Amino acid sequence: MVTFPFPVSLCRSVLRMRRTHSHTVHSSVQNFVAFPMRWFGFGFNAFGQIYVHEKPMQGECSDAAAEVKVSSPTELSSEVDRRDCCVKNECQKRASWSRRASLHLNSDSCVSLAGFASHGSCDARPVQESRGCKDVLISESFLSLAFSDRVECWDLRKEEKTPSWSMEIKTHPDSSGPSVKLPLVPGGYVAPKLPLYRLLSPHLQAKMLALSSEHAVLLSASGAVHTWGLGSHGQLGHGGLASEEEPRIVEALWGMPMSHVATGGWHSVCISDGGDLYVWGWNESGQLGLPSRGLRKALRQQSSQQEGAQYQDASTSPAEEQHEEVFISIQAFPALLDVTPPCEIRTVSCGCRHTAAVTTKGDLYTWGWGDYGQLGQQNLLSSDEPQRVEFFREQQMHVTDVVCGAWNTFAAVAEEEVACS
Amino acid sequence: MAALWAKISAALPRHEEQLPLRFSDKVESSVVEMLRRSRRQLYSDDDNAAAAAARMLNAQIILDVSWERLNAGTWRHVDKEWRRVYSYGCLFKAAALCRRGPSADEVLLAVRTCDMGLLMGAAIMDNILQVIVGILQGEVRRSTDLQEESGRAEVKRKKTECSRLPVINDESAVPRIKCPSLESFSTNYLLPLKPVVLEGTIAHWPALNQRPWSLEYLRGVAGCRTVPVEVGSRYTDEEWSQTLLTVNEFIERHVLDEIPELKEDICLPDYCCLGEGDEDDITVNAWFGPRGTVSPLHQDPQQNFLAQVVGSKYIRLYSPEDTDKLYPHPSPLLHNTSQVEVENPDAERFPEFSRAPYAECVLRPGDVLFIPVRHWHYVRSLELSFSVSFWWS
């Protein structure tokens, strides 16, 4: 499908004059724009999608523990040849289980990929067919590219010269603002697996769409939230475990306009206009930030194995648990999640079993599954409580954005504030 | 312990190229890449700590990613390819654990790992996980034989007196018959779908003769094996849950397929040949539980022979024709289960229930109850009980 040229060509065939006023990934805080942008990653790195170990070992990317599980935020090096891409420009990230995609938005936008590549190399290569791209989405099997006049889905499993699916977009000459917000496309959306293109009713007025492999959370222009897909773990928020074939409004959030939605493997999160966080779905790994029995059990088993103790009975509860703690394994209705100290949430992203949120004050909080270091707390522990990632505070860095891959987290950081909210 | 690794090695293909890693398109190439790395590590000669850590890490990645796919939808829809990937993950992890002079705990963890693969995965490489767990069990038995018995927890013998022993009325009793012929059973009970207690048909089982089942026997044969366990007195309770434990840890239930050794102690009832399905399609389960365990009134989509080996059970049966008086749960998940507590029915919520006709019996060792397909049945153990059920069509 996509070819990885070396070196990067200097072709600037089309000049994109149009620059959006602030191409931030969320709409709630418009007046905070910060350059330059630096990105840090932590978590799963078995394919070198965060960084590549200096000494390649027999052509393998890396399999020493410290390199596979990056538990401390690590700066991402600039992937594209500096001659061609100005580092000062904005860069967005997307991640799948084995890869990371970077969208360099400048006069000559392009997407580069890091991580697992069919050529067996681990370095980041620009994707030739992505010149002029305005938005990108990556799943384990497909790369979706949105241009101003078309959308394309490329099959990452094959080496083909044409996209698996594409669609023309008719642009209005006087339209302003972001044209396409993947996975939304005119008339519907693109899914991470076949069928790629799916219709959406226009009366939903879709403004933002978050997809996991099995469920979907849609934000409409009115601020209402609709969900559909697999419901077995309460991830649809309708109060039960039934799956839904068609979008169904989340009535528990009625009357509270939301501004941002995100999905994990089995959980859903949204941010209200006021900056509050609502969570629902599976909490087995603490990904909802609510007390999790599954997590406590797993932590006990981990520590007892490390101490070489006799394998613990998973069902016995130690004395401390006897007094009235309420555990939540499935939260079938949206619940308000309190982050302490109290703060306003600016943006949130979910990995498979973890969640990461950025506050308006520039702090990053993470919670959920931490076995691969994806919580960035310099250990491999999971957490069922939102915890601030102190690394950024210590470095006096202001986090402005966060994007999660399945088992890792990428945070964008600014050193200077250009404008304050 | 070098002998242990030699035995496990011998069970594996001799060369790396001979270990198959073939999957459909459903398994992404990034995952196949991980599997290849594990295979390379398995056949590499590196035996230092770093290599050992790398093997465990890689195997765990395979387990973690396939576990997520196994939980992605309903179990019915899980692609068999992902269950195979999970089994490979278990294979690589168990091999990594046993590579370098494993401690007793590491051997037990390897047993558990194989059991997880047998429970959740799908057979790979001629059921290699079964072979390996057999080797490991031998190792576990050998080391426990050498140890003193004092370390093991004492199993208190429960008093055999039963409270609330039901009195079976003649009019409502399930008929009993001793060793009917195939034809007689077929004509009088199978075709008309009438319940009956068969006496004397399993007297030859080793489980009732040479190797009588008891708590001690079960612990000796299968103590270290991991099995699914239902926790809670009835599955309609809010507190009810399922968990995975070893037999030693919490003796309540085991599934025969995972422990083929116990299969040698029982035999398929001859009457199963009257069905249309294959012998291989017969589901055999062993049920092991303390006094008072209740299975709420429910129905199953297959014919059932419930054989009692140890202890006794009170069983009540309702015909599917009377389903309207039994108030099945409305939700799709529990629609085969009645909402009524059979021995303590709520007459206000379920007024019709007392009008539903039923048959009842106390099943004792040696008895086999024929539960026709979709017949509603309620079970309460009157004492510590071992039963074996055969689901057939």
PDB file of C-alpha atoms in Angstrom, chain A residues 95-290:
ATOM      1  CA  ALA A  95      -1.498   5.475  17.689  1.00  0.00           C
ATOM      2  CA  SER A  96      -2.619   1.873  17.212  1.00  0.00           C
ATOM      3  CA  TRP A  97      -1.298  -1.159  19.069  1.00  0.00           C
ATOM      4  CA  SER A  98       1.876  -1.489  17.052  1.00  0.00           C
ATOM      5  CA  ARG A  99       2.310   1.884  15.383  1.00  0.00           C
ATOM      6  CA  ARG A 100       2.341   5.634  15.822  1.00  0.00           C
ATOM      7  CA  ALA A 101       1.258   8.081  13.117  1.00  0.00           C
ATOM      8  CA  SER A 102       2.419  11.678  13.105  1.00  0.00           C
ATOM      9  CA  LEU A 103       0.634  14.322  11.098  1.00  0.00           C
ATOM     10  CA  HIS A 104       2.869  17.282  10.349  1.00  0.00           C
ATOM     11  CA  LEU A 105       0.662  20.221   9.552  1.00  0.00           C
ATOM     12  CA  ASN A 106       2.507  22.813   7.600  1.00  0.00           C
ATOM     13  CA  SER A 107       2.407  24.132   4.084  1.00  0.00           C
ATOM     14  CA  ASP A 108       3.213  20.626   2.910  1.00  0.00           C
ATOM     15  CA  SER A 109       1.423  18.358   5.367  1.00  0.00           C
ATOM     16  CA  CYS A 110       2.327  14.734   5.516  1.00  0.00           C
ATOM     17  CA  VAL A 111       1.976  11.703   7.711  1.00  0.00           C
ATOM     18  CA  SER A 112       4.861   9.611   8.956  1.00  0.00           C
ATOM     19  CA  LEU A 113       4.627   6.218  10.611  1.00  0.00           C
ATOM     20  CA  ALA A 114       6.725   4.719  13.367  1.00  0.00           C
ATOM     21  CA  GLY A 115       6.598   1.269  14.862  1.00  0.00           C
ATOM     22  CA  PHE A 116       5.765  -1.987  13.124  1.00  0.00           C
ATOM     23  CA  ALA A 117       6.290  -1.798   9.368  1.00  0.00           C
ATOM     24  CA  SER A 118       6.079  -4.615   6.879  1.00  0.00           C
ATOM     25  CA  HIS A 119       9.648  -3.988   5.851  1.00  0.00           C
ATOM     26  CA  GLY A 120      10.757  -4.927   9.330  1.00  0.00           C
ATOM     27  CA  SER A 121      12.298  -1.588  10.060  1.00  0.00           C
ATOM     28  CA  CYS A 122      11.484   0.506  13.076  1.00  0.00           C
ATOM     29  CA  ASP A 123      12.324   3.998  11.979  1.00  0.00           C
ATOM     30  CA  ALA A 124       9.685   6.534  11.144  1.00  0.00           C
ATOM     31  CA  ARG A 125       9.042   6.893   7.449  1.00  0.00           C
ATOM     32  CA  PRO A 126       6.882   9.433   5.751  1.00  0.00           C
ATOM     33  CA  VAL A 127       3.954   8.092   3.865  1.00  0.00           C
ATOM     34  CA  GLN A 128       4.254   9.238   0.268  1.00  0.00           C
ATOM     35  CA  GLU A 129       0.569   9.140  -0.506  1.00  0.00           C
ATOM     36  CA  SER A 130      -0.197  11.443   2.404  1.00  0.00           C
ATOM     37  CA  ARG A 131       1.008  14.738   0.960  1.00  0.00           C
ATOM     38  CA  GLY A 132      -1.491  17.428   1.747  1.00  0.00           C
ATOM     39  CA  CYS A 133      -3.281  15.409   4.354  1.00  0.00           C
ATOM     40  CA  LYS A 134      -5.304  17.281   6.932  1.00  0.00           C
ATOM     41  CA  ASP A 135      -6.342  14.529   9.327  1.00  0.00           C
ATOM     42  CA  VAL A 136      -5.290  10.968  10.010  1.00  0.00           C
ATOM     43  CA  LEU A 137      -6.564   7.968  11.877  1.00  0.00           C
ATOM     44  CA  ILE A 138      -4.757   4.679  12.395  1.00  0.00           C
ATOM     45  CA  SER A 139      -5.995   1.266  13.466  1.00  0.00           C
ATOM     46  CA  GLU A 140      -4.081  -1.993  13.481  1.00  0.00           C
ATOM     47  CA  SER A 141      -5.187  -2.750   9.918  1.00  0.00           C
ATOM     48  CA  PHE A 142      -6.025   0.560   8.272  1.00  0.00           C
ATOM     49  CA  LEU A 143      -4.660   4.059   7.826  1.00  0.00           C
ATOM     50  CA  SER A 144      -7.298   6.699   7.074  1.00  0.00           C
ATOM     51  CA  LEU A 145      -6.238   9.957   5.472  1.00  0.00           C
ATOM     52  CA  ALA A 146      -8.461  12.991   5.072  1.00  0.00           C
ATOM     53  CA  PHE A 147      -7.614  15.574   2.441  1.00  0.00           C
ATOM     54  CA  SER A 148      -9.588  18.660   1.610  1.00  0.00           C
ATOM     55  CA  ASP A 149     -11.124  17.020  -1.431  1.00  0.00           C
ATOM     56  CA  ARG A 150     -11.203  13.342  -0.503  1.00  0.00           C
ATOM     57  CA  VAL A 151     -10.844  10.679   2.169  1.00  0.00           C
ATOM     58  CA  GLU A 152      -8.832   7.500   1.682  1.00  0.00           C
ATOM     59  CA  CYS A 153      -8.430   4.289   3.671  1.00  0.00           C
ATOM     60  CA  TRP A 154      -5.272   2.304   3.085  1.00  0.00           C
ATOM     61  CA  ASP A 155      -4.858  -1.347   4.093  1.00  0.00           C
ATOM     62  CA  LEU A 156      -1.693  -1.584   6.176  1.00  0.00           C
ATOM     63  CA  ARG A 157      -1.535  -5.332   5.763  1.00  0.00           C
ATOM     64  CA  LYS A 158      -0.989  -5.188   2.036  1.00  0.00           C
ATOM     65  CA  GLU A 159       1.311  -3.321  -0.269  1.00  0.00           C
ATOM     66  CA  GLU A 160      -1.030  -1.768  -2.755  1.00  0.00           C
ATOM     67  CA  LYS A 161      -0.815   1.286  -4.951  1.00  0.00           C
ATOM     68  CA  THR A 162      -4.370   2.400  -4.341  1.00  0.00           C
ATOM     69  CA  PRO A 163      -6.448   2.840  -1.229  1.00  0.00           C
ATOM     70  CA  SER A 164      -8.947   0.151  -0.220  1.00  0.00           C
ATOM     71  CA  TRP A 165     -11.635   2.788  -0.105  1.00  0.00           C
ATOM     72  CA  SER A 166     -11.934   6.431  -0.996  1.00  0.00           C
ATOM     73  CA  MET A 167     -14.549   9.098  -1.257  1.00  0.00           C
ATOM     74  CA  GLU A 168     -14.648  12.554  -2.792  1.00  0.00           C
ATOM     75  CA  ILE A 169     -15.555  15.506  -0.657  1.00  0.00           C
ATOM     76  CA  LYS A 170     -17.273  18.441  -2.221  1.00  0.00           C
ATOM     77  CA  THR A 171     -15.819  21.501  -0.564  1.00  0.00           C
ATOM     78  CA  HIS A 172     -17.750  24.726  -0.284  1.00  0.00           C
ATOM     79  CA  PRO A 173     -15.590  27.664  -1.383  1.00  0.00           C
ATOM     80  CA  ASP A 174     -16.658  29.777   1.549  1.00  0.00           C
ATOM     81  CA  SER A 175     -16.434  27.185   4.272  1.00  0.00           C
ATOM     82  CA  SER A 176     -14.055  27.768   7.144  1.00  0.00           C
ATOM     83  CA  GLY A 177     -12.990  25.671  10.078  1.00  0.00           C
ATOM     84  CA  PRO A 178     -11.779  22.083  10.068  1.00  0.00           C
ATOM     85  CA  SER A 179     -13.250  20.290   7.094  1.00  0.00           C
ATOM     86  CA  VAL A 180     -13.205  16.698   8.256  1.00  0.00           C
ATOM     87  CA  LYS A 181     -12.828  15.274  11.745  1.00  0.00           C
ATOM     88  CA  LEU A 182     -12.036  11.617  11.309  1.00  0.00           C
ATOM     89  CA  PRO A 183     -13.534   9.125  11.664  1.00  0.00           C
ATOM     90  CA  LEU A 184     -16.477  11.273  10.578  1.00  0.00           C
ATOM     91  CA  VAL A 185     -16.755  11.722   6.833  1.00  0.00           C
ATOM     92  CA  PRO A 186     -19.592  13.195   4.750  1.00  0.00           C
ATOM     93  CA  GLY A 187     -22.684  11.058   5.187  1.00  0.00           C
ATOM     94  CA  GLY A 188     -21.169   8.723   7.750  1.00  0.00           C
ATOM     95  CA  TYR A 189     -17.898   7.471   9.159  1.00  0.00           C
ATOM     96  CA  VAL A 190     -14.979   5.138   8.509  1.00  0.00           C
ATOM     97  CA  ALA A 191     -14.614   2.153  10.808  1.00  0.00           C
ATOM     98  CA  PRO A 192     -11.387   0.397  11.906  1.00  0.00           C
ATOM     99  CA  LYS A 193     -12.511  -2.793  10.183  1.00  0.00           C
ATOM    100  CA  LEU A 194     -14.707  -3.814   7.257  1.00  0.00           C
ATOM    101  CA  PRO A 195     -17.063  -2.537   6.114  1.00  0.00           C
ATOM    102  CA  LEU A 196     -14.988   0.639   6.082  1.00  0.00           C
ATOM    103  CA  TYR A 197     -17.663   3.179   5.238  1.00  0.00           C
ATOM    104  CA  ARG A 198     -20.831   3.303   7.304  1.00  0.00           C
ATOM    105  CA  LEU A 199     -23.763   5.649   7.038  1.00  0.00           C
ATOM    106  CA  LEU A 200     -24.926   7.983   9.742  1.00  0.00           C
ATOM    107  CA  SER A 201     -28.292   9.644   9.824  1.00  0.00           C
ATOM    108  CA  PRO A 202     -27.983  13.408   9.252  1.00  0.00           C
ATOM    109  CA  HIS A 203     -30.413  14.167  12.046  1.00  0.00           C
ATOM    110  CA  LEU A 204     -27.747  13.004  14.503  1.00  0.00           C
ATOM    111  CA  GLN A 205     -25.772  16.117  13.511  1.00  0.00           C
ATOM    112  CA  ALA A 206     -22.519  14.327  14.229  1.00  0.00           C
ATOM    113  CA  LYS A 207     -19.796  16.640  15.454  1.00  0.00           C
ATOM    114  CA  MET A 208     -17.336  14.152  16.923  1.00  0.00           C
ATOM    115  CA  LEU A 209     -17.109  10.375  16.878  1.00  0.00           C
ATOM    116  CA  ALA A 210     -15.006   8.044  18.992  1.00  0.00           C
ATOM    117  CA  LEU A 211     -14.670   4.384  17.995  1.00  0.00           C
ATOM    118  CA  SER A 212     -13.315   1.288  19.632  1.00  0.00           C
ATOM    119  CA  SER A 213     -13.173  -1.977  17.714  1.00  0.00           C
ATOM    120  CA  GLU A 214     -16.643  -2.895  19.015  1.00  0.00           C
ATOM    121  CA  HIS A 215     -18.528   0.252  20.063  1.00  0.00           C
ATOM    122  CA  ALA A 216     -19.070   3.870  19.114  1.00  0.00           C
ATOM    123  CA  VAL A 217     -19.739   7.110  20.984  1.00  0.00           C
ATOM    124  CA  LEU A 218     -21.065  10.051  18.985  1.00  0.00           C
ATOM    125  CA  LEU A 219     -21.257  13.693  20.023  1.00  0.00           C
ATOM    126  CA  SER A 220     -23.872  15.722  18.225  1.00  0.00           C
ATOM    127  CA  ALA A 221     -23.883  19.447  17.584  1.00  0.00           C
ATOM    128  CA  SER A 222     -26.376  19.906  20.407  1.00  0.00           C
ATOM    129  CA  GLY A 223     -23.990  18.300  22.909  1.00  0.00           C
ATOM    130  CA  ALA A 224     -26.027  15.081  23.179  1.00  0.00           C
ATOM    131  CA  VAL A 225     -24.254  11.727  23.249  1.00  0.00           C
ATOM    132  CA  HIS A 226     -25.364   8.659  21.284  1.00  0.00           C
ATOM    133  CA  THR A 227     -23.830   5.201  21.567  1.00  0.00           C
ATOM    134  CA  TRP A 228     -24.096   1.903  19.728  1.00  0.00           C
ATOM    135  CA  GLY A 229     -22.272  -1.400  19.249  1.00  0.00           C
ATOM    136  CA  LEU A 230     -21.285  -3.963  21.880  1.00  0.00           C
ATOM    137  CA  GLY A 231     -22.805  -3.351  25.289  1.00  0.00           C
ATOM    138  CA  SER A 232     -21.594  -6.415  27.190  1.00  0.00           C
ATOM    139  CA  HIS A 233     -19.486  -4.362  29.607  1.00  0.00           C
ATOM    140  CA  GLY A 234     -21.780  -1.395  30.077  1.00  0.00           C
ATOM    141  CA  GLN A 235     -19.813   0.701  27.614  1.00  0.00           C
ATOM    142  CA  LEU A 236     -22.951   2.092  25.961  1.00  0.00           C
ATOM    143  CA  GLY A 237     -24.123   3.809  29.118  1.00  0.00           C
ATOM    144  CA  HIS A 238     -27.800   2.836  28.854  1.00  0.00           C
ATOM    145  CA  GLY A 239     -27.850   1.056  32.200  1.00  0.00           C
ATOM    146  CA  GLY A 240     -27.701  -2.526  30.944  1.00  0.00           C
ATOM    147  CA  LEU A 241     -25.517  -4.985  29.057  1.00  0.00           C
ATOM    148  CA  ALA A 242     -27.487  -5.141  25.843  1.00  0.00           C
ATOM    149  CA  SER A 243     -25.807  -4.269  22.564  1.00  0.00           C
ATOM    150  CA  GLU A 244     -27.364  -1.703  20.242  1.00  0.00           C
ATOM    151  CA  GLU A 245     -27.397  -1.842  16.483  1.00  0.00           C
ATOM    152  CA  GLU A 246     -28.425   1.767  15.954  1.00  0.00           C
ATOM    153  CA  PRO A 247     -27.298   4.954  17.691  1.00  0.00           C
ATOM    154  CA  ARG A 248     -29.198   5.410  20.901  1.00  0.00           C
ATOM    155  CA  ILE A 249     -29.108   8.554  22.977  1.00  0.00           C
ATOM    156  CA  VAL A 250     -27.520   8.334  26.422  1.00  0.00           C
ATOM    157  CA  GLU A 251     -30.442   9.622  28.425  1.00  0.00           C
ATOM    158  CA  ALA A 252     -28.529   9.914  31.675  1.00  0.00           C
ATOM    159  CA  LEU A 253     -26.581  12.804  30.121  1.00  0.00           C
ATOM    160  CA  TRP A 254     -29.646  14.550  28.767  1.00  0.00           C
ATOM    161  CA  GLY A 255     -29.602  18.252  29.508  1.00  0.00           C
ATOM    162  CA  MET A 256     -25.826  18.318  30.067  1.00  0.00           C
ATOM    163  CA  PRO A 257     -24.110  19.300  26.856  1.00  0.00           C
ATOM    164  CA  MET A 258     -20.857  17.478  26.246  1.00  0.00           C
ATOM    165  CA  SER A 259     -17.905  18.811  24.312  1.00  0.00           C
ATOM    166  CA  HIS A 260     -15.624  15.810  23.816  1.00  0.00           C
ATOM    167  CA  VAL A 261     -16.006  12.033  23.642  1.00  0.00           C
ATOM    168  CA  ALA A 262     -13.455   9.208  23.779  1.00  0.00           C
ATOM    169  CA  THR A 263     -13.558   5.402  23.764  1.00  0.00           C
ATOM    170  CA  GLY A 264     -11.308   2.718  25.163  1.00  0.00           C
ATOM    171  CA  GLY A 265     -11.548  -1.017  24.519  1.00  0.00           C
ATOM    172  CA  TRP A 266     -14.555  -1.456  26.779  1.00  0.00           C
ATOM    173  CA  HIS A 267     -15.152   1.984  28.267  1.00  0.00           C
ATOM    174  CA  SER A 268     -16.341   5.428  27.279  1.00  0.00           C
ATOM    175  CA  VAL A 269     -15.497   8.882  28.560  1.00  0.00           C
ATOM    176  CA  CYS A 270     -16.852  12.319  27.835  1.00  0.00           C
ATOM    177  CA  ILE A 271     -16.192  15.885  28.958  1.00  0.00           C
ATOM    178  CA  SER A 272     -19.003  18.301  29.706  1.00  0.00           C
ATOM    179  CA  ASP A 273     -18.968  21.922  28.612  1.00  0.00           C
ATOM    180  CA  GLY A 274     -17.995  22.795  32.173  1.00  0.00           C
ATOM    181  CA  GLY A 275     -14.938  20.546  32.115  1.00  0.00           C
ATOM    182  CA  ASP A 276     -16.347  17.624  34.104  1.00  0.00           C
ATOM    183  CA  LEU A 277     -15.475  14.056  33.262  1.00  0.00           C
ATOM    184  CA  TYR A 278     -18.098  11.313  32.874  1.00  0.00           C
ATOM    185  CA  VAL A 279     -17.086   7.664  32.664  1.00  0.00           C
ATOM    186  CA  TRP A 280     -18.877   4.380  32.048  1.00  0.00           C
ATOM    187  CA  GLY A 281     -18.137   0.792  30.968  1.00  0.00           C
ATOM    188  CA  TRP A 282     -15.708  -1.818  32.278  1.00  0.00           C
ATOM    189  CA  ASN A 283     -13.582  -1.076  35.303  1.00  0.00           C
ATOM    190  CA  GLU A 284     -11.679  -4.348  35.592  1.00  0.00           C
ATOM    191  CA  SER A 285      -8.332  -2.554  35.354  1.00  0.00           C
ATOM    192  CA  GLY A 286      -9.441   0.657  37.047  1.00  0.00           C
ATOM    193  CA  GLN A 287      -9.862   2.409  33.704  1.00  0.00           C
ATOM    194  CA  LEU A 288     -12.905   4.289  34.984  1.00  0.00           C
ATOM    195  CA  GLY A 289     -11.011   5.679  37.939  1.00  0.00           C
ATOM    196  CA  LEU A 290     -13.477   3.976  40.304  1.00  0.00           C
TER     197      LEU A 290
END
